[in-house]
Short mmCIF file of C-alpha atoms in Angstrom, two decimals:
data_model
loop_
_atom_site.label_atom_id
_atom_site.label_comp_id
_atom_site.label_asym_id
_atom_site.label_seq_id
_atom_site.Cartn_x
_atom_site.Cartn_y
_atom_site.Cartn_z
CA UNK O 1 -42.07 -45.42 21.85
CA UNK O 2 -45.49 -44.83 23.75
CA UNK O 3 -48.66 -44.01 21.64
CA UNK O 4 -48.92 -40.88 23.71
CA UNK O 5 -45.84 -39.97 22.21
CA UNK O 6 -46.93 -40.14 18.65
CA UNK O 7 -48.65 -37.82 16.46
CA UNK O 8 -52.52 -38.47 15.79
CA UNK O 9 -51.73 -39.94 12.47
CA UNK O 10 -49.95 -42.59 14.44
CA UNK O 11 -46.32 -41.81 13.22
CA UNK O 12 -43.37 -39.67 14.53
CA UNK O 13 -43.40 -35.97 12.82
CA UNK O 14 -40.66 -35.72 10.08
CA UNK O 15 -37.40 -33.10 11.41
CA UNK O 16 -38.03 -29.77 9.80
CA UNK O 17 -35.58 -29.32 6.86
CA UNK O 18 -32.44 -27.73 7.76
CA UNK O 19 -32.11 -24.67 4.98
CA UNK O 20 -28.24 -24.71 3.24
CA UNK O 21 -25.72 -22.21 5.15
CA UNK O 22 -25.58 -19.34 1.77
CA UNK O 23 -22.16 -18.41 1.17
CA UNK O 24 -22.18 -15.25 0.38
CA UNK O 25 -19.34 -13.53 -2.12
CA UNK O 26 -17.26 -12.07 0.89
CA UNK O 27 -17.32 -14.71 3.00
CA UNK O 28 -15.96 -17.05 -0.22
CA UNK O 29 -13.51 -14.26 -0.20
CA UNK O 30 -12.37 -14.52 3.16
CA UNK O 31 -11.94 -17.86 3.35
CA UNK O 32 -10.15 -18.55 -0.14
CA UNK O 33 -7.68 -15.45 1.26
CA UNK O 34 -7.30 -16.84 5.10
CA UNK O 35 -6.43 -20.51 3.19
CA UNK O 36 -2.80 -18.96 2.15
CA UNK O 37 -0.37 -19.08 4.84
CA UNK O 38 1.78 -16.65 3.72
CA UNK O 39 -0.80 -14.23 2.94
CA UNK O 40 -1.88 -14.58 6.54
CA UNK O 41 1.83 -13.97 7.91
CA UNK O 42 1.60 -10.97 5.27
CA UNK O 43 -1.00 -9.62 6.72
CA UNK O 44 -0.18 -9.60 10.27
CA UNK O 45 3.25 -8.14 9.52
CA UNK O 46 2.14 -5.08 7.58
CA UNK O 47 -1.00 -4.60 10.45
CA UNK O 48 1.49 -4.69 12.85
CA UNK O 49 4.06 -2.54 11.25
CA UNK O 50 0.55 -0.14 11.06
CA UNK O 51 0.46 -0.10 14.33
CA UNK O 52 4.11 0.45 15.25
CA UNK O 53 3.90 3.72 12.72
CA UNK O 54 0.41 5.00 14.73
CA UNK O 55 1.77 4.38 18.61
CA UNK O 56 5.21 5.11 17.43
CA UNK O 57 4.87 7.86 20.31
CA UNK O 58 3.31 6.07 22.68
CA UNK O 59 5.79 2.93 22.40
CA UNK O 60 9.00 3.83 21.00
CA UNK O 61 11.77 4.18 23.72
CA UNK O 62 12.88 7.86 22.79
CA UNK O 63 11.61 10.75 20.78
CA UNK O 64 14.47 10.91 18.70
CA UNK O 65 13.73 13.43 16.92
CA UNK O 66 13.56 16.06 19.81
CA UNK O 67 16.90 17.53 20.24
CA UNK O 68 16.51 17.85 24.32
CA UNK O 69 16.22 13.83 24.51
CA UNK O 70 19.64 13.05 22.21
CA UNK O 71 23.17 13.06 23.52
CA UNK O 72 26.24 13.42 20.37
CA UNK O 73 28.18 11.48 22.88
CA UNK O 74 25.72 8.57 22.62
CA UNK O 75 26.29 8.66 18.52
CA UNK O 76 27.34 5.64 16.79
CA UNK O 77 27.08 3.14 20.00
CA UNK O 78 26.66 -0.61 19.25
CA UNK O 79 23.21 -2.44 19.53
CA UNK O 80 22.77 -3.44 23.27
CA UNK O 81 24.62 -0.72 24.77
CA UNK O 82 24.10 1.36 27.80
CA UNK O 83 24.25 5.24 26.97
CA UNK O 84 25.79 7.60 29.42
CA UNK O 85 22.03 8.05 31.11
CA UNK O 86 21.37 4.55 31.39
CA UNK O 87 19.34 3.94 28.62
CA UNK O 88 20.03 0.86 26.56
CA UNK O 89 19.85 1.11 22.75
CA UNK O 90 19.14 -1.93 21.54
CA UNK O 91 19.72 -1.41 17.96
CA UNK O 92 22.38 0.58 18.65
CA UNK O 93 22.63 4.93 17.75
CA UNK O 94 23.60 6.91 14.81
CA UNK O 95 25.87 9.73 14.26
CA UNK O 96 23.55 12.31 16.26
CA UNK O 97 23.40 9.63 19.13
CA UNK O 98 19.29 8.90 17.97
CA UNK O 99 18.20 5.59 19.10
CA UNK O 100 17.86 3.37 15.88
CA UNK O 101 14.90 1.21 17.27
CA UNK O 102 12.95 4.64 18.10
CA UNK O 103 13.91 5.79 14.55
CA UNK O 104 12.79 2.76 12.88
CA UNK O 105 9.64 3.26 14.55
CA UNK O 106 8.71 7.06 13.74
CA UNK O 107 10.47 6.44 9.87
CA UNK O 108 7.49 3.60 9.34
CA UNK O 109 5.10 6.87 9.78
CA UNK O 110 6.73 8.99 6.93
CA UNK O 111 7.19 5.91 4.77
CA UNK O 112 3.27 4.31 5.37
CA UNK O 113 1.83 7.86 5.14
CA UNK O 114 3.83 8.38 1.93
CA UNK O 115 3.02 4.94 0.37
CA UNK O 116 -0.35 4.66 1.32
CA UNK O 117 -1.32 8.70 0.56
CA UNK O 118 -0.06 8.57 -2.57
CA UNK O 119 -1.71 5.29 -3.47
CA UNK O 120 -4.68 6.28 -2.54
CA UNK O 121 -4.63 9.79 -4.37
CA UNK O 122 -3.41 8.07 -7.46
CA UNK O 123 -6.09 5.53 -7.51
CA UNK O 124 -8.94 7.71 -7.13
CA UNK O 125 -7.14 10.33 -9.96
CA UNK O 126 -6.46 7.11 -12.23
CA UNK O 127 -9.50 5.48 -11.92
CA UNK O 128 -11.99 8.10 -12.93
CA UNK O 129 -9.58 8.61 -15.70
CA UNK O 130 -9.84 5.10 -16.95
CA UNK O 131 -13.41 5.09 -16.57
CA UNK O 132 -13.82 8.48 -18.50
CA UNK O 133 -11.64 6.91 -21.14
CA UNK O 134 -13.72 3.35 -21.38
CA UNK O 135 -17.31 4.88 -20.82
CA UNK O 136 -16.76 8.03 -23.42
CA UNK O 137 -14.66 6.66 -26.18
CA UNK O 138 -13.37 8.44 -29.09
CA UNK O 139 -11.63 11.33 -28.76
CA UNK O 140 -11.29 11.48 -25.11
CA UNK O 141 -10.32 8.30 -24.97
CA UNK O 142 -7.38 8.55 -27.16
CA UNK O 143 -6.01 11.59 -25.17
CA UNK O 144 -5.87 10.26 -21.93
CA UNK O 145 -4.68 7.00 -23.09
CA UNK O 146 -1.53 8.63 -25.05
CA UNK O 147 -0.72 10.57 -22.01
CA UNK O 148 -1.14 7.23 -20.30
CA UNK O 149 1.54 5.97 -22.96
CA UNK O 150 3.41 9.20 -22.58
CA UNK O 151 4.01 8.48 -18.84
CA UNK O 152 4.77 4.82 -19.13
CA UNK O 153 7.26 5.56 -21.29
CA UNK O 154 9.40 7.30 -18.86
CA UNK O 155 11.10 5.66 -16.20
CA UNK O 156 9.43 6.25 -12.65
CA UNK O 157 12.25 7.02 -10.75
CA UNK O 158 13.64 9.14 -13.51
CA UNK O 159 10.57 11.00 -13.50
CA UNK O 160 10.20 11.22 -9.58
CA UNK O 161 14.01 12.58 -9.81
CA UNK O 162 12.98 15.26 -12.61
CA UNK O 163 10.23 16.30 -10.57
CA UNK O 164 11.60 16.69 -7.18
CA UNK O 165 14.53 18.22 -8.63
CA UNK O 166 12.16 21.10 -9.95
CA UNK O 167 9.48 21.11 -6.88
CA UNK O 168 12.17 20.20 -3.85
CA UNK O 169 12.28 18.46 -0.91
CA UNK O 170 9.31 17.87 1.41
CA UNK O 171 6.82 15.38 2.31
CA UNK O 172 3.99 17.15 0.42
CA UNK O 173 6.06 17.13 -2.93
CA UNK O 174 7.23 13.52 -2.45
CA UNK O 175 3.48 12.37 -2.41
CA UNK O 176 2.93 14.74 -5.44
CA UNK O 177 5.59 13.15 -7.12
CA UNK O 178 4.64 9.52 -6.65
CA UNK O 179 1.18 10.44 -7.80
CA UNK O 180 2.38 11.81 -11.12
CA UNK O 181 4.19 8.74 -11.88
CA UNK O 182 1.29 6.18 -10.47
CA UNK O 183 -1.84 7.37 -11.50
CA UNK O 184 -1.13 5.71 -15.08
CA UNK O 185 -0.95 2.40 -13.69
CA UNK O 186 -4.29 2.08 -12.73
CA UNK O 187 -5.58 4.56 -15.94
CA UNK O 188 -4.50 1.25 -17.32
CA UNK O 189 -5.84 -0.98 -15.79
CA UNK O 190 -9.53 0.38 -15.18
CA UNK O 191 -9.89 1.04 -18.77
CA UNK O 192 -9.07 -2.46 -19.95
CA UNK O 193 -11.96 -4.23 -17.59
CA UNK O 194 -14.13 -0.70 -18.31
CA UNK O 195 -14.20 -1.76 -21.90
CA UNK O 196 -15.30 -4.99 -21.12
CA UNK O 197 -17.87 -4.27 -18.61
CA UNK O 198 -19.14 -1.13 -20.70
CA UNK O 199 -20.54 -3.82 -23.18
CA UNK O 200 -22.54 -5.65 -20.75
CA UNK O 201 -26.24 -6.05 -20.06
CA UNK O 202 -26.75 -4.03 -17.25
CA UNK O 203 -24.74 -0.95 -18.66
CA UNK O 204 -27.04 -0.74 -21.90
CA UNK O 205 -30.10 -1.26 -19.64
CA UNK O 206 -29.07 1.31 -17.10
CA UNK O 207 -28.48 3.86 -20.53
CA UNK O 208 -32.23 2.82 -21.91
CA UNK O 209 -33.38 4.22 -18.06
CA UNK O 210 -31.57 7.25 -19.34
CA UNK O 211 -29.74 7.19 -15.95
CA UNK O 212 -26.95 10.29 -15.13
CA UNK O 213 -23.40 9.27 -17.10
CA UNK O 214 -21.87 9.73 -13.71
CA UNK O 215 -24.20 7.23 -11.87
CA UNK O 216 -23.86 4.90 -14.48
CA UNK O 217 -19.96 4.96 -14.44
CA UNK O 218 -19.46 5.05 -10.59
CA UNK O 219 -22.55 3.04 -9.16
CA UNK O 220 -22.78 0.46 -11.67
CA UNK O 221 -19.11 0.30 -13.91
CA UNK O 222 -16.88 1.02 -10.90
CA UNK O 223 -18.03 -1.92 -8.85
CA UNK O 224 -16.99 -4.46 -11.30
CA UNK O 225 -13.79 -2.61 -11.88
CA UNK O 226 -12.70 -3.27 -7.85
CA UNK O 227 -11.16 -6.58 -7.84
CA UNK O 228 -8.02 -5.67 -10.62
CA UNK O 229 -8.21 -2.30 -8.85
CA UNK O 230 -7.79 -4.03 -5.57
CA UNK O 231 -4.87 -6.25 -6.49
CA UNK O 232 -3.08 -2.83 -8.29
CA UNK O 233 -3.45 -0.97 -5.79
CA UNK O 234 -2.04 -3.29 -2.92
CA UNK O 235 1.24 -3.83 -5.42
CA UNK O 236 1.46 -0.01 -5.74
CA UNK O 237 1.27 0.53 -2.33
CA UNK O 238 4.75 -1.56 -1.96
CA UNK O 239 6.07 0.43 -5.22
CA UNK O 240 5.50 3.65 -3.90
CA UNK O 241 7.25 2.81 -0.10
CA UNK O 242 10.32 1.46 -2.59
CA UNK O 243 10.11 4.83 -4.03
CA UNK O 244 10.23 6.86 -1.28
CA UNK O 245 12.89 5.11 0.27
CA UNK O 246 15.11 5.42 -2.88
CA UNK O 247 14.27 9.26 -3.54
CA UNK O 248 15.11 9.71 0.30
CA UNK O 249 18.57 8.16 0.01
CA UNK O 250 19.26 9.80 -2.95
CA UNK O 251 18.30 13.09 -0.91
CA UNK O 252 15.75 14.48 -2.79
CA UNK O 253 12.84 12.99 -1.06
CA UNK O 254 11.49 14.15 3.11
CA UNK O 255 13.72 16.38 5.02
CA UNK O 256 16.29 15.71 7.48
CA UNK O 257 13.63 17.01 10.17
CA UNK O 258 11.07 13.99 8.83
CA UNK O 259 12.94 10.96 7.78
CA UNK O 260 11.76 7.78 6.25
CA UNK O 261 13.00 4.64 6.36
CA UNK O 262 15.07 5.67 3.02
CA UNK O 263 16.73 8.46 5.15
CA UNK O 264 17.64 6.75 8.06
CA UNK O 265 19.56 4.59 5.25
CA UNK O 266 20.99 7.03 3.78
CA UNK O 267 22.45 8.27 7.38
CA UNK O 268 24.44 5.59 7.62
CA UNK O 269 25.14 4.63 4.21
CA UNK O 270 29.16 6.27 4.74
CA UNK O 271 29.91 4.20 7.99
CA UNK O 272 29.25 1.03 6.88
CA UNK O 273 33.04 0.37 5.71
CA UNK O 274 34.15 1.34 9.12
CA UNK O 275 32.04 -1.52 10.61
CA UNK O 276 28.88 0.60 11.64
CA UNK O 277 26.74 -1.72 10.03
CA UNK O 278 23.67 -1.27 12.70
CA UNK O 279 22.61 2.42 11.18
CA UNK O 280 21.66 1.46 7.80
CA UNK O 281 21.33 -2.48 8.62
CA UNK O 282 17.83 -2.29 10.70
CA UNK O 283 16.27 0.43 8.71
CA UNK O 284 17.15 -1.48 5.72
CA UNK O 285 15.76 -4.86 7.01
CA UNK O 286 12.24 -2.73 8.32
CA UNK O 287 11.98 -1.34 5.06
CA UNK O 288 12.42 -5.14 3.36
CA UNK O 289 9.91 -6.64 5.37
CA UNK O 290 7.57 -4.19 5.37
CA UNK O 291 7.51 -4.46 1.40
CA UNK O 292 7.58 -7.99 1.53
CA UNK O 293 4.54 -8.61 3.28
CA UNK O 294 3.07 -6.20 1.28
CA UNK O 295 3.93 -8.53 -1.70
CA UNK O 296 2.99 -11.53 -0.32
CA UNK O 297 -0.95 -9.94 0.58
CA UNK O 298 -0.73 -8.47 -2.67
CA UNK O 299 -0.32 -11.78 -4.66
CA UNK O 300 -2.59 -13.65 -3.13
CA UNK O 301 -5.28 -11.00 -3.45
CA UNK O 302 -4.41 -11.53 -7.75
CA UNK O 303 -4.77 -15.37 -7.36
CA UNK O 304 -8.00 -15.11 -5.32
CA UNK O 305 -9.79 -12.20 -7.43
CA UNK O 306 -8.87 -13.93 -10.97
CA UNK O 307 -10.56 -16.83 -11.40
CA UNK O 308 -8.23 -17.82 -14.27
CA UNK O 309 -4.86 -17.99 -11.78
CA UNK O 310 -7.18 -20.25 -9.50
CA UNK O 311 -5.72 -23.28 -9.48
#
């Protein structure tokens, strides 16, 4: 090394301290999740069977719901055959000569609109009412958690049956339905981390600033009521497409003019001892995998949001 090279003190400047890379709670999150293989396969199944249900227009072979587009003489043709106007149905047709792939594709919309809807409603309508029950106490608390009880009590499906049975059919009154006999679950669940949260630090501060009860409960208590929320949610999500699908085959859930996955089942529930496996087969097998991935995102989100099920 030349001395022009040097500093005036004679030696070489010491490197600049490199600052540590912060990892920051979502990024720990991301990377714990993405470290799960089958949570990855998961969640590229149930994206993708999102997107199949948006573009379901756009991609599926045949509208086959639009009367102008089927042929009856098509019905019941095996997967991989050529109809009488040279289309090929790959999965094969049902009794009204619909294209099962096409079907499979528009039923995913009724069944992920269902699912997720009523999810959604129910967790917003369960929530506040767990955090009403853990933030107020007394009184209020013990009604809302005996008609919590009340509704646990009774068998969902029973209880989806009872109510569609008085409400009818339609799409509207399917997603009612599943709310009624959801919204409990997370009640539940809210309350029980509420309760623990409601006795922390920041809750009694944030009451000594004489802070609005609804600011405290959903800017301070809700946020550390997400991650069982989160993991309830994702499971109910699943529950509720199961739902569907069985109050659709048992007729009582969309109409004929909207069918699910569950109906497109039910179509072809009577030809399957006559060897025409293909028009409850595929819908069946969408509506499995679609649940399972749902599953499989589901319980990894529980092992990576409870620090006790870490291994």
């Amino acid at each position: 090394m030349s001395a022009s090279s040097l500093p005036q003190g004679g030696l070489p400047a010491a490197a600049a301290p490199v600052a540590p890379k912060v990892e920051t709670p979502f990024r720990r999150f991301v990377s714990e999740f993405f470290e799960s293989k089958s949570a990855i396969l998961g969640l590229v199944v149930f994206v993708s069977a999102v997107l199949i249900a948006l573009f379901a227009p756009l991609i599926a072979p045949q509208n086959p719901y639009d009367l102008a587009q089927l042929d009856i003489m098509d019905g019941r043709m095996e997967p991989g055959t050529v109809g009488g106007a040279g289309f090929t149905y790959w999965l094969g047709t049902d009794d009204q000569g619909r294209d099962m792939l096409s079907g499979i594709m528009y039923g995913l919309r009724i069944s992920l609109m269902v699912g997720v809807g009523s999810a959604i409603i129910a967790c917003v309508v369960g929530a506040s009412l767990g955090l009403l029950a853990a933030y107020a106490g007394g009184r209020t608390d013990s009604i809302i958690m005996r008609l919590v009880d009340l509704q646990l009590s009774f068998p969902s499906i029973l209880a989806a049956l009872m109510i569609l049975a008085f409400l009818g059919k339609g799409v509207f009154n399917v997603v009612l339905a599943l709310v009624i006999v959801e919204w409990a679950y997370y009640a539940r669940t809210v309350r029980g981390t509420a309760l623990v949260e409601r006795r922390r630090e920041y809750i009694e501060a944030a009451q000594c600033l004489a802070l609005p009860t609804h600011r405290i409960i959903f800017r301070h208590l809700l946020p550390n009521c997400m991650p069982p929320l989160i993991v309830v949610g994702t499971m109910q999500i699943a529950r509720a497409i199961a739902l569907e699908a069985t109050l659709s085959f048992l007729g009582l859930g969309v109409p004929i003019t909207e069918p699910s996955l569950g109906l497109l089942i039910s179509n072809g529930y009577e030809y399957m001892l006559s060897g025409k496996y293909w028009i409850s087969f595929y819908p069946g097998i969408a509506l499995l995998v679609t649940i399972v991935s749902i599953n499989l995102v589901g319980d990894h989100l529980r092992d990576v949001l409870n620090p006790r099920l870490k291994k």
